[in-house]
Coordinates of C-alpha atoms and ligand atoms in Angstrom, one line a residue:
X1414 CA 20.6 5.5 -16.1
X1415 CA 23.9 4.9 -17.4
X1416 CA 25.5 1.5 -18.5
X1417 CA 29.2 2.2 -18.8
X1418 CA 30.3 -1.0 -16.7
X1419 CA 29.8 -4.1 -17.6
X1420 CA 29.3 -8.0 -15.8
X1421 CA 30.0 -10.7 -18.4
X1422 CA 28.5 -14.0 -17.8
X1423 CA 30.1 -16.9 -19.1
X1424 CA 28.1 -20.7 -19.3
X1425 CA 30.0 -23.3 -17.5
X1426 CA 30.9 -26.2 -20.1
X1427 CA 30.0 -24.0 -23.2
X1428 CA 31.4 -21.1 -24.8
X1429 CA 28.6 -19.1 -24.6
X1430 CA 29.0 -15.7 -23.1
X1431 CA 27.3 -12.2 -22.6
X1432 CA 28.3 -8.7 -21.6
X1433 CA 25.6 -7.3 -19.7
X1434 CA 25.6 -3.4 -19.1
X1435 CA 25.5 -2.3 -15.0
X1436 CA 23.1 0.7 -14.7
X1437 CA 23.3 3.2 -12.3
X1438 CA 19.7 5.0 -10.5
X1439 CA 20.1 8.1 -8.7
X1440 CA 20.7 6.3 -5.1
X1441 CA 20.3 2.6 -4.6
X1442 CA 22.3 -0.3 -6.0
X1443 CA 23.2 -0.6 -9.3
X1444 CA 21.6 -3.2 -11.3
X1445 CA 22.6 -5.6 -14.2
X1446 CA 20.2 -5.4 -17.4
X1447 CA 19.7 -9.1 -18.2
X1448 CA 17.4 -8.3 -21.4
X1449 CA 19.7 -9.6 -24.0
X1450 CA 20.9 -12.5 -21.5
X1451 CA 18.2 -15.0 -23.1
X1452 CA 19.3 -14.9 -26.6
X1453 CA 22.9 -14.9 -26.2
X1454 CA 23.5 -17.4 -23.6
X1455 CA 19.9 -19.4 -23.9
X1456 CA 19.4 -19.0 -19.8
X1457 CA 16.8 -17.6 -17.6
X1458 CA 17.1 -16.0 -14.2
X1459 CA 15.3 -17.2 -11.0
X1460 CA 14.0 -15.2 -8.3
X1461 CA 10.9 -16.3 -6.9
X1462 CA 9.5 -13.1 -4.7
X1463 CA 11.5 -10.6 -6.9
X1464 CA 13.5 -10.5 -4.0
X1465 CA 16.6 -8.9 -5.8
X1466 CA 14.8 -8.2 -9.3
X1467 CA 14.0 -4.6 -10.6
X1468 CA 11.0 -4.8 -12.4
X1469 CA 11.1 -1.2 -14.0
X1470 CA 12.8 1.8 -13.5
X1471 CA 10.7 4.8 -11.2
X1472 CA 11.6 8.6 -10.0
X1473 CA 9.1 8.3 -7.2
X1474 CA 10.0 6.6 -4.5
X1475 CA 13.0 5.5 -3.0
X1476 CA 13.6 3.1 -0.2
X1477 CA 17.1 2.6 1.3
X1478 CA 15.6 -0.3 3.4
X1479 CA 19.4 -0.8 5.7
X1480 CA 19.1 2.8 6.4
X1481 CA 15.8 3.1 7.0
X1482 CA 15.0 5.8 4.3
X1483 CA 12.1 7.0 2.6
X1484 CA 11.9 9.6 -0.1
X1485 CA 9.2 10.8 -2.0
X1486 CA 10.1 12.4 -5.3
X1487 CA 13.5 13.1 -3.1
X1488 CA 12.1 14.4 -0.4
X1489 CA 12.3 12.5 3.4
X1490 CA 9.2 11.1 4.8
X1491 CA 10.3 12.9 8.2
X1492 CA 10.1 17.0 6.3
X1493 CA 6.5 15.5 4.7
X1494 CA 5.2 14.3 7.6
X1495 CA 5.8 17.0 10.0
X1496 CA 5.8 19.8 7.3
X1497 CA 3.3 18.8 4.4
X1498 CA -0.8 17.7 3.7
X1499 CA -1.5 14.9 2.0
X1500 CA -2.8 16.2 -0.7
X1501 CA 0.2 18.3 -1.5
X1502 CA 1.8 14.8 -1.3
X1503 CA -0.3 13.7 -3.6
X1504 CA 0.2 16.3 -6.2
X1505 CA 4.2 15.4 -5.1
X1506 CA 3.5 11.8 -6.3
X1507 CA 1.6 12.4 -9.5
X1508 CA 3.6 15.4 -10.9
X1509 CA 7.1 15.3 -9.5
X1510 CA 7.5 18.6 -8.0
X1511 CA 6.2 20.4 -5.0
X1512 CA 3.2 22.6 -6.2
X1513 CA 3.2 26.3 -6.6
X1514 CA 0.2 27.9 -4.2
X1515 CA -1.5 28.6 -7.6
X1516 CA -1.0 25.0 -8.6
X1517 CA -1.8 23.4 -5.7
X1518 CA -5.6 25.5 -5.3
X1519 CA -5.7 24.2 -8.7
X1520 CA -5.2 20.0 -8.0
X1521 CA -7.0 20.7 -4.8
X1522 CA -10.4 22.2 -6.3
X1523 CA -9.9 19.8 -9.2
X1524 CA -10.0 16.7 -6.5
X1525 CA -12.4 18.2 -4.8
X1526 CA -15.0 18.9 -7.3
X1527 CA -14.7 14.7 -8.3
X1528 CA -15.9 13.3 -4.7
X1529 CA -18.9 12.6 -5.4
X1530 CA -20.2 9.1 -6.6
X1531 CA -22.2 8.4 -9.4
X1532 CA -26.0 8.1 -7.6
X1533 CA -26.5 4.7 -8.9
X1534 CA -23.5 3.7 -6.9
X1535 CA -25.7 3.8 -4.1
X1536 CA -27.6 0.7 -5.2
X1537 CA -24.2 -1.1 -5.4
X1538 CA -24.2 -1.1 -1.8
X1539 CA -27.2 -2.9 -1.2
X1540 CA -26.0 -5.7 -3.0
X1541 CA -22.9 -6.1 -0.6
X1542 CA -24.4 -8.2 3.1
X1543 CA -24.4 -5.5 5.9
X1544 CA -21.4 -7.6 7.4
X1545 CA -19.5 -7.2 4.0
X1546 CA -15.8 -6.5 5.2
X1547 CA -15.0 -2.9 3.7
X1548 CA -12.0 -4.2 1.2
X1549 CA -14.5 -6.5 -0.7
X1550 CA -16.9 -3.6 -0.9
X1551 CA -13.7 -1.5 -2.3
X1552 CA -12.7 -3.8 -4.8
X1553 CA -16.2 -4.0 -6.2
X1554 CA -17.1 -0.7 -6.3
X1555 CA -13.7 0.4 -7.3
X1556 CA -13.6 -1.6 -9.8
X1557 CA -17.3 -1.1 -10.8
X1558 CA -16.4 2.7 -11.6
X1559 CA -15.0 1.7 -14.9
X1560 CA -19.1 1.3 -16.1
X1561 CA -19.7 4.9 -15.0
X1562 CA -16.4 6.4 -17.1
X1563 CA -16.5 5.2 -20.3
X1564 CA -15.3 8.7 -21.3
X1565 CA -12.2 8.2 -19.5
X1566 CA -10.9 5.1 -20.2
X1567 CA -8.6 5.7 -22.8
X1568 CA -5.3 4.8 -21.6
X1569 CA -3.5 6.2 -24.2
X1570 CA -4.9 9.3 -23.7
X1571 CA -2.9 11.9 -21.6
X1572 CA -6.3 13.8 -20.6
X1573 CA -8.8 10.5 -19.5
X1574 CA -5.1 9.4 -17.8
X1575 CA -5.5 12.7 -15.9
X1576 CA -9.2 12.6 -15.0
X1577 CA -9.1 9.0 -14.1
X1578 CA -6.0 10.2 -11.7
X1579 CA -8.3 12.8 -10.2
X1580 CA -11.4 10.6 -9.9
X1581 CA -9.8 8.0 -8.3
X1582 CA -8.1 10.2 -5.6
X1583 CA -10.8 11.5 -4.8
X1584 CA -13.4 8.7 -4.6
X1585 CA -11.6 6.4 -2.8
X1586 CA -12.5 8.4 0.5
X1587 CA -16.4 8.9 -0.2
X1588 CA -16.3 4.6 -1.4
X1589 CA -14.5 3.8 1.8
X1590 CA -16.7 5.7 4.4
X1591 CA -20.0 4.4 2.8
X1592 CA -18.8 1.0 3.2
X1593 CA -18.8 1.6 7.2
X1594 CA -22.0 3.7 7.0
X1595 CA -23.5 0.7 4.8
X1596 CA -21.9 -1.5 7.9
X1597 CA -23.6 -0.2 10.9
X1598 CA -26.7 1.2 8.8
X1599 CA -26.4 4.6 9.0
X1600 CA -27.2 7.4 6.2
X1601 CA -24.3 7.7 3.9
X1602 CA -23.1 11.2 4.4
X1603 CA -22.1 13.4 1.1
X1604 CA -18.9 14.7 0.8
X1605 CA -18.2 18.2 1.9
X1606 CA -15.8 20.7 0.1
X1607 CA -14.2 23.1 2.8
X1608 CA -12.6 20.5 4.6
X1609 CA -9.4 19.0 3.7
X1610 CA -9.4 15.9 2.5
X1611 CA -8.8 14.1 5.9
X1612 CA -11.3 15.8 7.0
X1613 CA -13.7 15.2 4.6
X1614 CA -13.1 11.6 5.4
X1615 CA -13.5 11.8 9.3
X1616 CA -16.4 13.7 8.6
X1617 CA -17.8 11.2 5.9
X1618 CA -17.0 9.0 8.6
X1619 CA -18.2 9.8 11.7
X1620 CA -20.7 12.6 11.3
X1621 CA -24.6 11.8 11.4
X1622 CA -27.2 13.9 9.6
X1623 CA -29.3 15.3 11.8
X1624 CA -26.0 16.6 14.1
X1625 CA -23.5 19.1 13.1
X1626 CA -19.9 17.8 12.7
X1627 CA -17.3 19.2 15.2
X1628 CA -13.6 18.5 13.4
X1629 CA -11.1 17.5 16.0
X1630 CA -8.1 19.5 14.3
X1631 CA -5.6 16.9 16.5
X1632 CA -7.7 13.9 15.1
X1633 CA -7.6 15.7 11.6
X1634 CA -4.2 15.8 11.4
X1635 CA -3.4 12.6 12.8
X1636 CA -5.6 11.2 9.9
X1637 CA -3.6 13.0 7.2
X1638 CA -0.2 12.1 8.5
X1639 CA -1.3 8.3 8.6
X1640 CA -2.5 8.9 4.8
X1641 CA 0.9 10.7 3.9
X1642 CA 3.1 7.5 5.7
X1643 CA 0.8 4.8 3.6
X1644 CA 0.4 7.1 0.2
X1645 CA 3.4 5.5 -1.7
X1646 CA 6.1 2.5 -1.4
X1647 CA 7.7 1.8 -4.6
X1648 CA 7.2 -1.6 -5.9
X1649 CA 5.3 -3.5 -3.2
X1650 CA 3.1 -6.5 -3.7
X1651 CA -0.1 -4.2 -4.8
X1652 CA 2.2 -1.2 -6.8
X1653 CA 3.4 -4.5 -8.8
X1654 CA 0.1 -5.6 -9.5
X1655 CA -1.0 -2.3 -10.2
X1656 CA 1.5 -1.6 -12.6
X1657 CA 1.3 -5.7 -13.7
X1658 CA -2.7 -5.2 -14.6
X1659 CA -1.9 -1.8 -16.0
X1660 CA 1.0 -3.0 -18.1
X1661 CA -1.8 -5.6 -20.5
X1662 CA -3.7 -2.1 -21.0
X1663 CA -6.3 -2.8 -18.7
X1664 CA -8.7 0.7 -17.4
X1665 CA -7.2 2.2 -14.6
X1666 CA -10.3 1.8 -12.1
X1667 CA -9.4 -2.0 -13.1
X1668 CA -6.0 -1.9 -12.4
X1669 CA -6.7 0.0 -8.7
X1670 CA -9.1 -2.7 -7.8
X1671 CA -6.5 -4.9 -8.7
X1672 CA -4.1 -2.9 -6.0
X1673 CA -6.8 -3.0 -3.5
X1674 CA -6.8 -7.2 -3.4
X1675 CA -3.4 -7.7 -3.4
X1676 CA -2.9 -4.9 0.0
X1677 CA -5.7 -7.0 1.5
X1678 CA -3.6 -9.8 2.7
X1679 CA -2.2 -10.2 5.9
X1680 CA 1.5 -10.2 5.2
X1681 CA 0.6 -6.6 3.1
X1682 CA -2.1 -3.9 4.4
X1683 CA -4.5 -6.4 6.1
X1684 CA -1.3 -6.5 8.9
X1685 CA -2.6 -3.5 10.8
X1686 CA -5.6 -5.1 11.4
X1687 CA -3.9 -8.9 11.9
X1688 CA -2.0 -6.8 14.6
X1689 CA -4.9 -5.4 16.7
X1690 CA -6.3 -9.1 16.5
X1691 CA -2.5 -10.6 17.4
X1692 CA -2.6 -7.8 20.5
X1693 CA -5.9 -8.8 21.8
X1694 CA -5.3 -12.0 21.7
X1695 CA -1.8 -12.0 23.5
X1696 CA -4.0 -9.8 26.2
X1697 CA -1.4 -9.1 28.6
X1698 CA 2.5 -8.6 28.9
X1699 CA 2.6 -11.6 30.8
X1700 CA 1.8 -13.8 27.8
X1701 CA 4.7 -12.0 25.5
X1702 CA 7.4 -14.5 26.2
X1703 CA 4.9 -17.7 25.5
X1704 CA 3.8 -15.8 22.6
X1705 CA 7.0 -15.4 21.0
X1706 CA 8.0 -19.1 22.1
X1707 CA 5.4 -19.6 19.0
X1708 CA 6.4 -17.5 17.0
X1709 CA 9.9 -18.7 16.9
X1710 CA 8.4 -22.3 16.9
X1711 CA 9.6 -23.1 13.1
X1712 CA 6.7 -26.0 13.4
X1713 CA 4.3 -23.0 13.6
X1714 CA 3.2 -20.2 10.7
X1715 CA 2.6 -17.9 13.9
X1716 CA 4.3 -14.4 13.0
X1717 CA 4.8 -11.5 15.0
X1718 CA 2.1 -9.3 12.9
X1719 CA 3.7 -5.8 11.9
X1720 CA 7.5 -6.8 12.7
X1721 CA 10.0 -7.3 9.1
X1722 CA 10.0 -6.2 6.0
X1723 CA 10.8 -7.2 2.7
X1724 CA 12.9 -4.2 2.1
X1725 CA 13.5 -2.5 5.6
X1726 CA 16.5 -4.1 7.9
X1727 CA 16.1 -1.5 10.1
X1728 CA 13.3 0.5 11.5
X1729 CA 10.4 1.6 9.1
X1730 CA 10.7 5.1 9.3
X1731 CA 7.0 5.6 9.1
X1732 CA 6.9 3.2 12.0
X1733 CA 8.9 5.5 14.5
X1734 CA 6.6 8.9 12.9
X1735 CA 3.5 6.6 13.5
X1736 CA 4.3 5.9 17.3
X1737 CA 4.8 9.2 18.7
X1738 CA 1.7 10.3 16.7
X1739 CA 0.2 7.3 18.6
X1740 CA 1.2 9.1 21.8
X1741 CA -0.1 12.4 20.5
X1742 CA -3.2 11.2 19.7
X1743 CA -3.8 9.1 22.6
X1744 CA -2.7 12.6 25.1
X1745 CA -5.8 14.2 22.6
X1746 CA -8.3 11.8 23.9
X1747 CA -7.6 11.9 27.4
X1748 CA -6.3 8.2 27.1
X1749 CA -3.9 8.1 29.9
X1750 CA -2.9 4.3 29.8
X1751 CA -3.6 2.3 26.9
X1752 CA -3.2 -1.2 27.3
X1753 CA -3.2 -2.3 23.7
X1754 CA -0.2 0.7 23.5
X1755 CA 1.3 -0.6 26.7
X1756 CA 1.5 -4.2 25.5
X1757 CA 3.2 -3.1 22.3
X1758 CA 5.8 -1.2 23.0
X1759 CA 6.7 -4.0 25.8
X1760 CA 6.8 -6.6 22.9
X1761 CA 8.4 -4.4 20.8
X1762 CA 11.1 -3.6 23.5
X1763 CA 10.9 -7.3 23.8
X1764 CA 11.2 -8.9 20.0
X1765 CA 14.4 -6.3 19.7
X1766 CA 16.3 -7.9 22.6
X1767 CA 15.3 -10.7 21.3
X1768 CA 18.0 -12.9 19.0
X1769 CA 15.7 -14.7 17.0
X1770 CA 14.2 -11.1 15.4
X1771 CA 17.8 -9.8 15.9
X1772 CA 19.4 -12.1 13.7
X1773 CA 17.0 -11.7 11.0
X1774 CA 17.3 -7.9 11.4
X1775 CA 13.0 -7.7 11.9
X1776 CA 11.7 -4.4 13.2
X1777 CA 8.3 -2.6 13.4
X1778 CA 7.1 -1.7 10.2
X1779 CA 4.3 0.8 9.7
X1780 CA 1.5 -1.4 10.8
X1781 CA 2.9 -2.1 14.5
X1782 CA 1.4 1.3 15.6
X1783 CA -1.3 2.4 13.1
X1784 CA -3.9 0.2 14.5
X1785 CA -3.7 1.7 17.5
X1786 CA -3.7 5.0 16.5
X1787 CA -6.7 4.3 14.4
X1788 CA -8.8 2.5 17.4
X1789 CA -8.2 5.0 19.3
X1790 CA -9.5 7.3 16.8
X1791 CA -13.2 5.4 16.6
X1792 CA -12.4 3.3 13.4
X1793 CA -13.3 -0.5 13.8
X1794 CA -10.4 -3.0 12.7
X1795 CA -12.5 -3.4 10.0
X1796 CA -11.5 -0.8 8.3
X1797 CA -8.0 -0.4 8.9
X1798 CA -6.9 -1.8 5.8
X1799 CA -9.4 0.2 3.7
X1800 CA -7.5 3.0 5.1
X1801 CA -4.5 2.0 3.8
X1802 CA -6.1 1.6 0.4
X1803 CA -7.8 5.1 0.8
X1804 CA -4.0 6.7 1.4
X1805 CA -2.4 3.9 -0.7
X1806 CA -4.7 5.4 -4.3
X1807 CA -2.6 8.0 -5.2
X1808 CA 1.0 6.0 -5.2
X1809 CA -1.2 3.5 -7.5
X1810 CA -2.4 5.7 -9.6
X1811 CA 0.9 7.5 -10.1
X1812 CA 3.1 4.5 -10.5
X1813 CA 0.2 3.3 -12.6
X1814 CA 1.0 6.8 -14.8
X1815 CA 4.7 6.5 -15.0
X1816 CA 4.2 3.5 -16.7
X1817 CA 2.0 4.2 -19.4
X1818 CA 3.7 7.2 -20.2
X1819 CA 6.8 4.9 -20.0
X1820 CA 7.5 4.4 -23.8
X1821 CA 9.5 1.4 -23.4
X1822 CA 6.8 0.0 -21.2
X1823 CA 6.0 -3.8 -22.1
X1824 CA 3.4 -6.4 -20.8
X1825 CA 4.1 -7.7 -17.5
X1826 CA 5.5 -11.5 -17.9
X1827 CA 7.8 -13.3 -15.5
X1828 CA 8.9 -16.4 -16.6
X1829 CA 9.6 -19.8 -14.7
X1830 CA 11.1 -23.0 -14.4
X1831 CA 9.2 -25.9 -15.3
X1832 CA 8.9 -28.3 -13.2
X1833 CA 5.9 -30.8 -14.0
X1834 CA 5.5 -33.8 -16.2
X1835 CA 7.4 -34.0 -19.4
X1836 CA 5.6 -34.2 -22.3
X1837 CA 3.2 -37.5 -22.7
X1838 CA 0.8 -39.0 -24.3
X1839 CA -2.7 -38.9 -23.6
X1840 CA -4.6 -42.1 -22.6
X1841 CA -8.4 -42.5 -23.3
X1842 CA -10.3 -42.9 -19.6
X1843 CA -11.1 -46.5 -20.5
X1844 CA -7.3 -48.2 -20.6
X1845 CA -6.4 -46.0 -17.2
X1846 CA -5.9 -48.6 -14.6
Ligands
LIG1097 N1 7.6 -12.8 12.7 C1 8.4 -13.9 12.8 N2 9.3 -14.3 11.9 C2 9.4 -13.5 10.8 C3 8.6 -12.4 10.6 C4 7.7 -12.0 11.6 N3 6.9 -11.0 11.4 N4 8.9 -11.8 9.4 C5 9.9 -12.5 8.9 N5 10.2 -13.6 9.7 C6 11.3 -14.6 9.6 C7 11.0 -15.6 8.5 O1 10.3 -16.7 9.0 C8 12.3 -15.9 8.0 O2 12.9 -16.8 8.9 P1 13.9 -18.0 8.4 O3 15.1 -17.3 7.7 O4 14.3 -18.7 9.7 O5 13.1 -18.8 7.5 C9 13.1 -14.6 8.1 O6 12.5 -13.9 9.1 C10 13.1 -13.8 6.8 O7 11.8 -13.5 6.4 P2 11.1 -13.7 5.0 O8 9.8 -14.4 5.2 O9 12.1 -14.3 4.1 O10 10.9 -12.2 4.6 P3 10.0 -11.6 3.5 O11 10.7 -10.5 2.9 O12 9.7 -12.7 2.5 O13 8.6 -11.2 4.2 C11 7.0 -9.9 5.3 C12 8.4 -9.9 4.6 C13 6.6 -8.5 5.6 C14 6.0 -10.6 4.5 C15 7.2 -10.7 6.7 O14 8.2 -10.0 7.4 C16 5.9 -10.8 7.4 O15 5.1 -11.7 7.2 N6 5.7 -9.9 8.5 C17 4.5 -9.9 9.2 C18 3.3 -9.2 8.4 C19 3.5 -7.7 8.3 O16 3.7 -7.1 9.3 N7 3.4 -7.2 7.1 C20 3.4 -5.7 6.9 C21 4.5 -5.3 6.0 S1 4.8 -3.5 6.0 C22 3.4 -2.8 5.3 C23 3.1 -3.3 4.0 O17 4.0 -3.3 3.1 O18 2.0 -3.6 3.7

């Protein structure tokens, strides 16, 4: 970063100024480092939604949101998708660099051999109500794993920083299918080494004991491309909270749990699944327009579920890799017409004629198409969002790493602007009127 330019601020009516320096990131805008803006000038700076507010600085991912791009570690989410696995994403995300084939045997037995969960985990599950959705099963047990690693919760420690990495990674899967199995009240199925680690999923998933597993390679690589487009995002709503959690020197298991409550709303992760739900209920092209008469409606909060972005004004790249997969996976199947598929791509051809969405430059972002893709592929909405949190891990965990390793890393504490009572004094009960 380098701070050669300079934006001075001067106080209306005082004679109070400051020279801030401008830095400079690799790509992106530059930004003005308001740190020392406090003390000199005695002001604050508002931006509810951190709408234009770098909360740290990051070599992971980048996001050129009027272009449409998204790197990871430099590279474009179009070469990872169509050339990479997720787990050599993963070891992207967490180390910086592609691996070497030595490395990456390395990161993939050392995942591997953590996929397990502890066996008293088990009796977590029977706490949970058989209907319990999958994310609130996720942010307990997640959480929960912090009682079973007391050996690696030293944060300040580069090795329990590691081996919490690597148990996360690799749990998320094993906590995520056992919430479904706990769901429908089936046998939990143990994870399998030889598969990849989509696989193992699908087959954690889907499989039943007393059958053996046939892997649908098609379906298996459909499910690792869906977990390489959700496995990082920069500073989202649950990366900040992650790194906001992290930043007070709380456990990492803690922090993840953290992650996995803030994706659970609807206007973050829980939008695939708000999408399926919006689909079904529109029912049939013939009810777009009315539909988007609501949405538009300012009186109403309706939204067009999976359309805008905080960042994108333009496509979501993963959005336009996530609907051909759709089609892909749907030719797989045998699926000839879709009518889920059908109606979305005629409101999506319908929302970009639209001027209401044009104006406020809203396209399809990643969770347009990936419920789709993921009914079709046997998962109940239920889970959709747990999926994301499943891929979503290791961009946690290594934003969560950055910034411990960070040395100029602070606690996490936004200010505000007051604006409640001024100060008063208190009245005993008895003279209130
Ligand atoms: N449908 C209808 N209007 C919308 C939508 C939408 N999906 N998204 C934004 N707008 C309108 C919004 O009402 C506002 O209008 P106006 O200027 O007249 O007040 C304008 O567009 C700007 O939107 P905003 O609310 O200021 O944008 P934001 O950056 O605060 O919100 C968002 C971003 C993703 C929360 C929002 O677009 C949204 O709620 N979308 C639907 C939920 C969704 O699909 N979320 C998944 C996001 S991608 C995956 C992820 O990150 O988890």
């Amino acid at each position: 970063m380098s701070g050669k330019r300079t934006v001075t601020v001067t106080l209306d009516g005082s004679n109070k100024s400051t020279t801030l320096p401008l830095l400079s990131g690799t790509l992106g805008p530059d930004v003005f480092d308001i740190r020392k803006m406090y003390n000199d000038i005695g002001v604050f700076t508002f931006d509810p939604g951190y709408g234009i507010t770098a909360s740290c600085d990051s070599k992971i991912t980048f996001i050129d949101g009027d272009e449409g791009v998204l790197l990871y570690r430099g590279y474009p989410i179009e070469q990872l998708a169509e050339k990479s696995t997720f787990l050599e994403v993963c070891y992207l995300l967490l180390n910086g660099d592609l691996p070497s084939p030595q490395e990456f045997r390395n990161f993939e037995a050392g995942v591997m051999r953590h996929n397990m969960l502890h066996e008293q985990i088990r009796q977590f599950y029977n706490g949970f109500r058989r209907d319990a959705h999958p994310m609130a099963v996720m942010c307990g047990v997640i959480g929960a794993l912090s009682a079973f690693y007391h050996d690696s919760l030293d944060v300040n420690d580069p090795e329990s920083r590691r081996i919490s990495a690597f148990r996360l990674i690799a749990k998320v899967p094993t906590i995520a299918a056992w919430a479904y199995k706990y769901n429908i009240g089936q046998p939990f199925m143990y994870p399998k080494n030889g598969y990849s680690y989509a696989e193992n999923f699908l087959y954690m998933f889907h499989a039943v004991p007393p059958e053996d597993y046939k892997m649908n390679p098609v379906l298996a690589r459909a499910m690792d491309l869906i977990m390489i487009l959700h496995a990082d995002h920069e500073q989202n709503a649950s990366t900040s909270t992650v790194r906001l959690a992290g930043s007070t020197g709380a456990n990492p298991f803690a922090c993840i749990a953290a992650g996995v409550a803030s994706l659970w709303g609807p206007a973050h992760g829980g939008a695939n699944e708000a999408v399926l739900k919006m689909l079904t209920e529109i029912g049939h092209v013939k009810n777009i327009p009315a539909f988007l008469e609501d949405v538009k409606d300012r009186n109403n909060h309706a939204k067009l579920m999976g359309f805008g972005h905080r960042v994108y004004k333009n496509y979501d790249p993963r959005a336009k890799i996530i609907q051909k997969a759709c089609h892909d996976v749907l030719a797989e199947l045998g699926i000839k017409d879709d009518p889920l598929l059908d109606l979305a791509m005629e409101l999506e051809k319908i929302a970009l004629n639209d001027k209401y969405f044009v104006d406020r430059k809203l396209y399809p972002n990643v969770d347009f198409y990936s419920g789709i893709i993921l009914k079709a592929m046997g998962f109940p909405t239920s889970m959709f969002t747990a999926l994301f949190a499943v891929s979503r891990t290791v961009g946690w965990v290594s934003q969560w790493k950055e910034m411990m390793e960070d040395p100029g890393q602070r606690i996490g504490r936004p200010r505000q602007i007051y604006t409640g009572a001024p100060q008063r004094d208190y009245v005993p009960i008895a003279q209130r009127a």
